[in-house]
mmCIF file of C-alpha atoms in Angstrom:
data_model
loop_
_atom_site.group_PDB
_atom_site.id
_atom_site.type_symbol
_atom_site.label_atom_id
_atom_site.label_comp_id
_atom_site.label_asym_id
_atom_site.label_seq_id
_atom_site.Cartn_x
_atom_site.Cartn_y
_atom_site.Cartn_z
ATOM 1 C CA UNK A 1 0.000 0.000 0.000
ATOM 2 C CA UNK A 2 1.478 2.844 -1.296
ATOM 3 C CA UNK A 3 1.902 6.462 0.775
ATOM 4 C CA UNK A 4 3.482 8.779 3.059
ATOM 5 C CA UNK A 5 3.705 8.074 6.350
ATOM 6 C CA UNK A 6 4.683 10.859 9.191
ATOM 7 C CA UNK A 7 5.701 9.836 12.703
ATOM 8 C CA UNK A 8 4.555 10.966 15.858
ATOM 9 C CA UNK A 9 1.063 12.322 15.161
ATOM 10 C CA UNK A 10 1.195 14.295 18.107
ATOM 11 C CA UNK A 11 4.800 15.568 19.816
ATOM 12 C CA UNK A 12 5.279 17.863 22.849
ATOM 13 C CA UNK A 13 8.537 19.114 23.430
ATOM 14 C CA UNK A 14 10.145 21.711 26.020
ATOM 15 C CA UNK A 15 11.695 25.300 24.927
ATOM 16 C CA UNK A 16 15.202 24.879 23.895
ATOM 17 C CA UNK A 17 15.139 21.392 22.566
ATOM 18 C CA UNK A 18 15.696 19.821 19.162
ATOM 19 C CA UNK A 19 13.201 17.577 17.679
ATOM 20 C CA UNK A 20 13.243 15.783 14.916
ATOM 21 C CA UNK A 21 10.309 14.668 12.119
ATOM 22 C CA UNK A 22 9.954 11.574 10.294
ATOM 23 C CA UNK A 23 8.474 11.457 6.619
ATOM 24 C CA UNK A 24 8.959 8.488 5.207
ATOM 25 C CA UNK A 25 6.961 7.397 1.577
ATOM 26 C CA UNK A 26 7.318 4.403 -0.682
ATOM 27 C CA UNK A 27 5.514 6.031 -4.084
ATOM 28 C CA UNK A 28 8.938 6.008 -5.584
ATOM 29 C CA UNK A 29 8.848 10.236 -5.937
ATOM 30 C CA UNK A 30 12.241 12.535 -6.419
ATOM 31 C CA UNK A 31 10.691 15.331 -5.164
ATOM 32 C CA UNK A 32 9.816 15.712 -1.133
ATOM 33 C CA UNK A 33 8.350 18.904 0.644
ATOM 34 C CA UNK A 34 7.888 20.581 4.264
ATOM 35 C CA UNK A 35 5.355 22.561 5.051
ATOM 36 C CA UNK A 36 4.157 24.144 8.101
ATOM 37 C CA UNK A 37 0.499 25.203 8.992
ATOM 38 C CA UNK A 38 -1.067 27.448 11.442
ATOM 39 C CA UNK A 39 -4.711 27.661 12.572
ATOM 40 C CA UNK A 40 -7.006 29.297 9.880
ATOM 41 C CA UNK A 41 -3.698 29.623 7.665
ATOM 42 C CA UNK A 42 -2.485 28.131 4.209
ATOM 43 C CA UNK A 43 0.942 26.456 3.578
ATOM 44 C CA UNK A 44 4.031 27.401 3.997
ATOM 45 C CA UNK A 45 7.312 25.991 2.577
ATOM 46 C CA UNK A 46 9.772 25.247 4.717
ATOM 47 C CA UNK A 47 12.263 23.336 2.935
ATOM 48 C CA UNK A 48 12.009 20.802 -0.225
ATOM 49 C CA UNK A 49 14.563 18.439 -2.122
ATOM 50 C CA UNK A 50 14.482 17.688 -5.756
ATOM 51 C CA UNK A 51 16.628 14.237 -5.021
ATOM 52 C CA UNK A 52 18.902 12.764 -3.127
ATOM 53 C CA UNK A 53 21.442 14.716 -0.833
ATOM 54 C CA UNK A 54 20.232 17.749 -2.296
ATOM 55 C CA UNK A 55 17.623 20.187 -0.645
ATOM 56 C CA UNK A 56 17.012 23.895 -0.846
ATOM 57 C CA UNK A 57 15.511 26.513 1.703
ATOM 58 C CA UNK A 58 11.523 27.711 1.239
ATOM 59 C CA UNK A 59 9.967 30.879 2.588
ATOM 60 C CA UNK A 60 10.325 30.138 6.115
ATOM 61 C CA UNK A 61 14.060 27.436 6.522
ATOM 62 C CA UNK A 62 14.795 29.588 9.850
ATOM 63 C CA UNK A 63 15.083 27.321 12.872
ATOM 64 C CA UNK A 64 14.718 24.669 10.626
ATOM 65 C CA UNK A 65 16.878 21.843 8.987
ATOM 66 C CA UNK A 66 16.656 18.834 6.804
ATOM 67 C CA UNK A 67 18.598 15.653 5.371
ATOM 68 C CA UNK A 68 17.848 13.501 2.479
ATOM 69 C CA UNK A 69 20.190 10.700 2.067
ATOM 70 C CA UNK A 70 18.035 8.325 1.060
ATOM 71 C CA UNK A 71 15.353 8.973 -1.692
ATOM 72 C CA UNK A 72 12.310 7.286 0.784
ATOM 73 C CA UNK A 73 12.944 9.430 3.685
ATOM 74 C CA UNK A 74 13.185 13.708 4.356
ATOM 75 C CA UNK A 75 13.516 14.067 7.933
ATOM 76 C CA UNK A 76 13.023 17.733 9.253
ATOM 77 C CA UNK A 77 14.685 19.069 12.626
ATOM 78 C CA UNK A 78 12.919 21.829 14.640
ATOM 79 C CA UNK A 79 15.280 23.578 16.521
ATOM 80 C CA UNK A 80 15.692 25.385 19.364
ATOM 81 C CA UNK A 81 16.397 28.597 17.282
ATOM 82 C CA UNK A 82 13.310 28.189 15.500
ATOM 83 C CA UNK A 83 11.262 31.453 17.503
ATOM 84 C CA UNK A 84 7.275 29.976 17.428
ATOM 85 C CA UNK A 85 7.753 26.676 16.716
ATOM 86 C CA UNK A 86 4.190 25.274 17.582
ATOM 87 C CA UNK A 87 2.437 24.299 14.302
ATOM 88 C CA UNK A 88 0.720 21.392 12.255
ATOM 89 C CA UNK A 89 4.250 20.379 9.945
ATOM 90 C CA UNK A 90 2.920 18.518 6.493
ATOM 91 C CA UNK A 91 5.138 16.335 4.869
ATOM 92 C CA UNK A 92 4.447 15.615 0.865
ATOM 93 C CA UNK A 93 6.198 14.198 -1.766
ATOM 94 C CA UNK A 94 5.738 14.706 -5.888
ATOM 95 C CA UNK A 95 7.120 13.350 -9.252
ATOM 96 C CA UNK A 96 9.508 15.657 -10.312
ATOM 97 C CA UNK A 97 8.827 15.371 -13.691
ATOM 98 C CA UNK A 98 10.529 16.885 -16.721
ATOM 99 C CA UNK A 99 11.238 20.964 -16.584
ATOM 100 C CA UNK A 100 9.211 22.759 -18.643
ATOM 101 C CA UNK A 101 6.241 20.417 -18.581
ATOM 102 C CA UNK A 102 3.029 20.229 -16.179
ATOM 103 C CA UNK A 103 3.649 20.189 -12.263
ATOM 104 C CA UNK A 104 2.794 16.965 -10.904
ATOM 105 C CA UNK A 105 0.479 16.658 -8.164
ATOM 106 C CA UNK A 106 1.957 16.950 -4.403
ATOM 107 C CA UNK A 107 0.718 13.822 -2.131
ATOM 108 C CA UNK A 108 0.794 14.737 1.528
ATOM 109 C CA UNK A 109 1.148 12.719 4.992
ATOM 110 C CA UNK A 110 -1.325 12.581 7.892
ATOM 111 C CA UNK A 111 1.132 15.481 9.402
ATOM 112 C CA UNK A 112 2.796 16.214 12.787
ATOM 113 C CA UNK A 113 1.500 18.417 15.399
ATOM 114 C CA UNK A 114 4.262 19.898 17.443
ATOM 115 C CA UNK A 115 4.031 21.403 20.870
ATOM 116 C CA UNK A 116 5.946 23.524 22.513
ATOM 117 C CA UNK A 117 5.560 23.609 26.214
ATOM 118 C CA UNK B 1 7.524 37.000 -5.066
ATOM 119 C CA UNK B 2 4.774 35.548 -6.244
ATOM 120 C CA UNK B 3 1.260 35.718 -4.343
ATOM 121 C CA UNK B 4 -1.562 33.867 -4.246
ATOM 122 C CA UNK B 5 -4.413 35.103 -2.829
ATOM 123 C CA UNK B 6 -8.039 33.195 -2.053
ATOM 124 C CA UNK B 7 -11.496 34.786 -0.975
ATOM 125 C CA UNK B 8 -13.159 34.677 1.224
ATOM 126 C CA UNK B 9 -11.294 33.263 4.228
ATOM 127 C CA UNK B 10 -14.662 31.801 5.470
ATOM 128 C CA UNK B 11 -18.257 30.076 3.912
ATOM 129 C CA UNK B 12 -20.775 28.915 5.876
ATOM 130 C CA UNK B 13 -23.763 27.731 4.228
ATOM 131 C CA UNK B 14 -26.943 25.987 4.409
ATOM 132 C CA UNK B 15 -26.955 22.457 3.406
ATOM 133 C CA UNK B 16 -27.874 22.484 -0.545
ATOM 134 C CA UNK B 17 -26.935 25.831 -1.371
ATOM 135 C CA UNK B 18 -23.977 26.552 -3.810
ATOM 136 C CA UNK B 19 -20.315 27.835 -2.656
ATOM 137 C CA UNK B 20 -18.036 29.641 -4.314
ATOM 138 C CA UNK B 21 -14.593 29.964 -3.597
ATOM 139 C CA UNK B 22 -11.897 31.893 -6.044
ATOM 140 C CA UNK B 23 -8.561 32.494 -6.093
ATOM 141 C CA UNK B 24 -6.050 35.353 -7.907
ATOM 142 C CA UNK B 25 -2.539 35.060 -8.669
ATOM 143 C CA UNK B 26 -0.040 38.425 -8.969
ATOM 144 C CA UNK B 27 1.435 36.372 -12.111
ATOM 145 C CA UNK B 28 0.486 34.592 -14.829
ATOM 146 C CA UNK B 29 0.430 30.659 -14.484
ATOM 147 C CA UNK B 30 1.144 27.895 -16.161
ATOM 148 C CA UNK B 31 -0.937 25.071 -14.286
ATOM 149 C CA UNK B 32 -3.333 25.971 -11.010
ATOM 150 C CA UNK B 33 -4.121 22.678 -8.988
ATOM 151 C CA UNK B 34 -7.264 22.516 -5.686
ATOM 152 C CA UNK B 35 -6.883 20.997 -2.637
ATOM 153 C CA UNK B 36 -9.164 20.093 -0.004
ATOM 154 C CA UNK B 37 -8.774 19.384 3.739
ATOM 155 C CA UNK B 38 -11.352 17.979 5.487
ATOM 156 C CA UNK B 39 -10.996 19.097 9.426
ATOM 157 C CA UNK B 40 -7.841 17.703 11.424
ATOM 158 C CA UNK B 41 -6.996 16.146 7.760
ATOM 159 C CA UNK B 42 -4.204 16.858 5.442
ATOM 160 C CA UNK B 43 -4.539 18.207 1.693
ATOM 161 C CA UNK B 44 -5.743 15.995 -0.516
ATOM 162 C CA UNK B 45 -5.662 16.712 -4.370
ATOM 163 C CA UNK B 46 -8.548 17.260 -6.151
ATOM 164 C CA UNK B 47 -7.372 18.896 -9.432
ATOM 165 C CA UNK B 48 -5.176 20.480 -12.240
ATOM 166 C CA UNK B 49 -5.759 22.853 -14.841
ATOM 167 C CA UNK B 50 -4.097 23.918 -17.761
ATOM 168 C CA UNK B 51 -5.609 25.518 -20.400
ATOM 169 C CA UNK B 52 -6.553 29.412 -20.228
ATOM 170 C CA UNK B 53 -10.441 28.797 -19.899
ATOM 171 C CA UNK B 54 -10.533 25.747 -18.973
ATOM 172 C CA UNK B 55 -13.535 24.319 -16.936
ATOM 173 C CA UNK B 56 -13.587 21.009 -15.409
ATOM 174 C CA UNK B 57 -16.251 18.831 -13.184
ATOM 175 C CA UNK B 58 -16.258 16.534 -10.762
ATOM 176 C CA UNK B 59 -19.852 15.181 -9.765
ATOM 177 C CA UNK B 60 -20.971 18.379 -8.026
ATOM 178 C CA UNK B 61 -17.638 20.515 -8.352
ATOM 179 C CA UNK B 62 -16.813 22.672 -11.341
ATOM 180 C CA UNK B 63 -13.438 24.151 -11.384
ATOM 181 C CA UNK B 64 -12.603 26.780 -13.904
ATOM 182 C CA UNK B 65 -9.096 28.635 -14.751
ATOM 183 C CA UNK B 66 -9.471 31.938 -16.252
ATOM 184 C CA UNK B 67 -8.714 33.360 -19.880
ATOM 185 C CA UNK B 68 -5.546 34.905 -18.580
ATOM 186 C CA UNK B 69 -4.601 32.330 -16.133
ATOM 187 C CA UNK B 70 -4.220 34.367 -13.496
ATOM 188 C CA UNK B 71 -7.194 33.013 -11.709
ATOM 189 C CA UNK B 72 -9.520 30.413 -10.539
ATOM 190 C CA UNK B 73 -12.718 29.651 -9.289
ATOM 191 C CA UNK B 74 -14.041 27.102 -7.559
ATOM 192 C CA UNK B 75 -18.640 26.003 -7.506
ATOM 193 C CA UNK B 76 -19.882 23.312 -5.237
ATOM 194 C CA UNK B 77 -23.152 23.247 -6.109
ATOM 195 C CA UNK B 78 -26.345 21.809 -3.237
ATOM 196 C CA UNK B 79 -23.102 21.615 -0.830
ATOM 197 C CA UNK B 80 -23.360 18.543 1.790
ATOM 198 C CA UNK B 81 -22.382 18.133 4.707
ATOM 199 C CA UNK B 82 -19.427 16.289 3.298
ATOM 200 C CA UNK B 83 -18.163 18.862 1.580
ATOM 201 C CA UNK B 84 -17.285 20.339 5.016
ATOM 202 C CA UNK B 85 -12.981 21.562 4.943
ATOM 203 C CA UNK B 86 -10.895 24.172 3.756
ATOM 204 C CA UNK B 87 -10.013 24.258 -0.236
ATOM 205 C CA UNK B 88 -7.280 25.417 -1.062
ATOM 206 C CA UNK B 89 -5.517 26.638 -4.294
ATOM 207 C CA UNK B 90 -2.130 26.165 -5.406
ATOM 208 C CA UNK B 91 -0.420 27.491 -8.482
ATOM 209 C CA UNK B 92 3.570 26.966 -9.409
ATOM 210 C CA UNK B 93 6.460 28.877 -8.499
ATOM 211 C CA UNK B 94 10.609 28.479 -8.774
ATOM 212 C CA UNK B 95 11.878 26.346 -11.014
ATOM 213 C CA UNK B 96 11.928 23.432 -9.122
ATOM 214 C CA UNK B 97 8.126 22.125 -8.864
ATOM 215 C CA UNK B 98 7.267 24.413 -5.252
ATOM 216 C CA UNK B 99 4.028 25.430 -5.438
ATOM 217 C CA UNK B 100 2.448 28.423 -3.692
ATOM 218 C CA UNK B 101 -0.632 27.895 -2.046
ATOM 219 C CA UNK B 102 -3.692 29.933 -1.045
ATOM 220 C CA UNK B 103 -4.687 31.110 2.644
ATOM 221 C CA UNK B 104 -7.818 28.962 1.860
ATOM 222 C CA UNK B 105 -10.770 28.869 1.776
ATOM 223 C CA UNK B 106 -13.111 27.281 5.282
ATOM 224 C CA UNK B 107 -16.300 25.986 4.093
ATOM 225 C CA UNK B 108 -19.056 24.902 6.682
ATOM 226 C CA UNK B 109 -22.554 23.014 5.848
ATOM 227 C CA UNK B 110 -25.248 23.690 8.191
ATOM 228 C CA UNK B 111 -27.555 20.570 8.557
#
């Protein structure tokens, strides 16, 4: 059964520490995304990655870092620099495709919500 | 950069009347996709258009993408109560396949 899977659903953490995301997906896609979400608010773009070890800052990379070593997984970090880091964090992941033609579609995880105590 | 921007923030309706949601880019794009997420959900894809004027449906949902592709509309017509969620738009931007998406758009049914 083919997806995207985030892990935990629900995380609590304490001012000044590190956490760390998982999004893992088995649909074969280059392309993976962040993207954070407040109440009432669209998405915003934290980081992305076009393939493997490669990945590139979105509107909002502060506090925030990534790895992608393998092509199934884009773990994000939320670190303690990171200012208001209490959000819903949506994972997705795309077919990159060939430049120049359509976009493909983005499929998203069931999403983290982080909670800063 | 580019913006996209979606009106209104908020629909609430009476179960069987139509809703209306649209959505205006500051540039001119090349493809404009919908999403919708139902409540403690994530995005879920529901389209992509291409051409300028193009108008797609989906049962009860017409999507349309305007002559100069700058903007988008989207008609539920007799909404349900399972149409309840926020719908977003989403149009291109970069060069590497980001896409910018809407505030949204909250729709609630009333029973």
């Amino acid at each position: 059964d083919g997806g995207i899977t985030q892990s935990p659903k629900y995380l609590f953490r304490k001012e000044g520490q590190n956490v760390t995301l998982s999004c893992e997906q088995n649909l074969n896609h280059d392309a993976m995304y962040w993207y954070r979400q407040d109440p009432g608010q669209g998405l915003r773009l934290i980081y992305y990655s076009q393939i493997v070890n490669d990945f590139q800052k979105g509107d909002i990379a502060e506090g925030y870092s990534v790895s992608r070593e393998k092509k199934e997984s884009f773990p994000l970090t939320v670190t303690s620099a990171q200012k208001n880091p209490t959000a819903f964090y949506l994972c997705a992941s795309s077919i990159s495709g060939t430049p120049g033609r359509t976009y493909n579609e983005q499929f998203f995880g069931p999403g983290t919500r982080l909670t800063v105590l | 950069g580019q913006q996209v921007m979606q009106i209104p923030q908020y629909q609430h309706v009476q179960e069987g009347e139509d809703f209306t949601t649209y959505c205006n880019s500051s540039t001119t794009l090349s493809n404009i996709q919908w999403y919708k997420q139902r409540p403690g959900g994530h995005p879920v894809f529901l389209i992509q258009l291409v051409k300028s004027g193009e108008v797609k449906k989906q049962k009860r949902l017409t999507f349309q993408f305007g002559e100069a592709k700058k903007n988008s509309s989207l008609h539920i017509t007799a909404t349900q109560t399972t149409d309840v969620g926020t719908y977003f738009c989403a149009g291109p931007s970069g060069s590497a396949r980001q896409l910018t998406f809407g505030s949204g758009t909250q729709l609630t049914v009333l029973p």
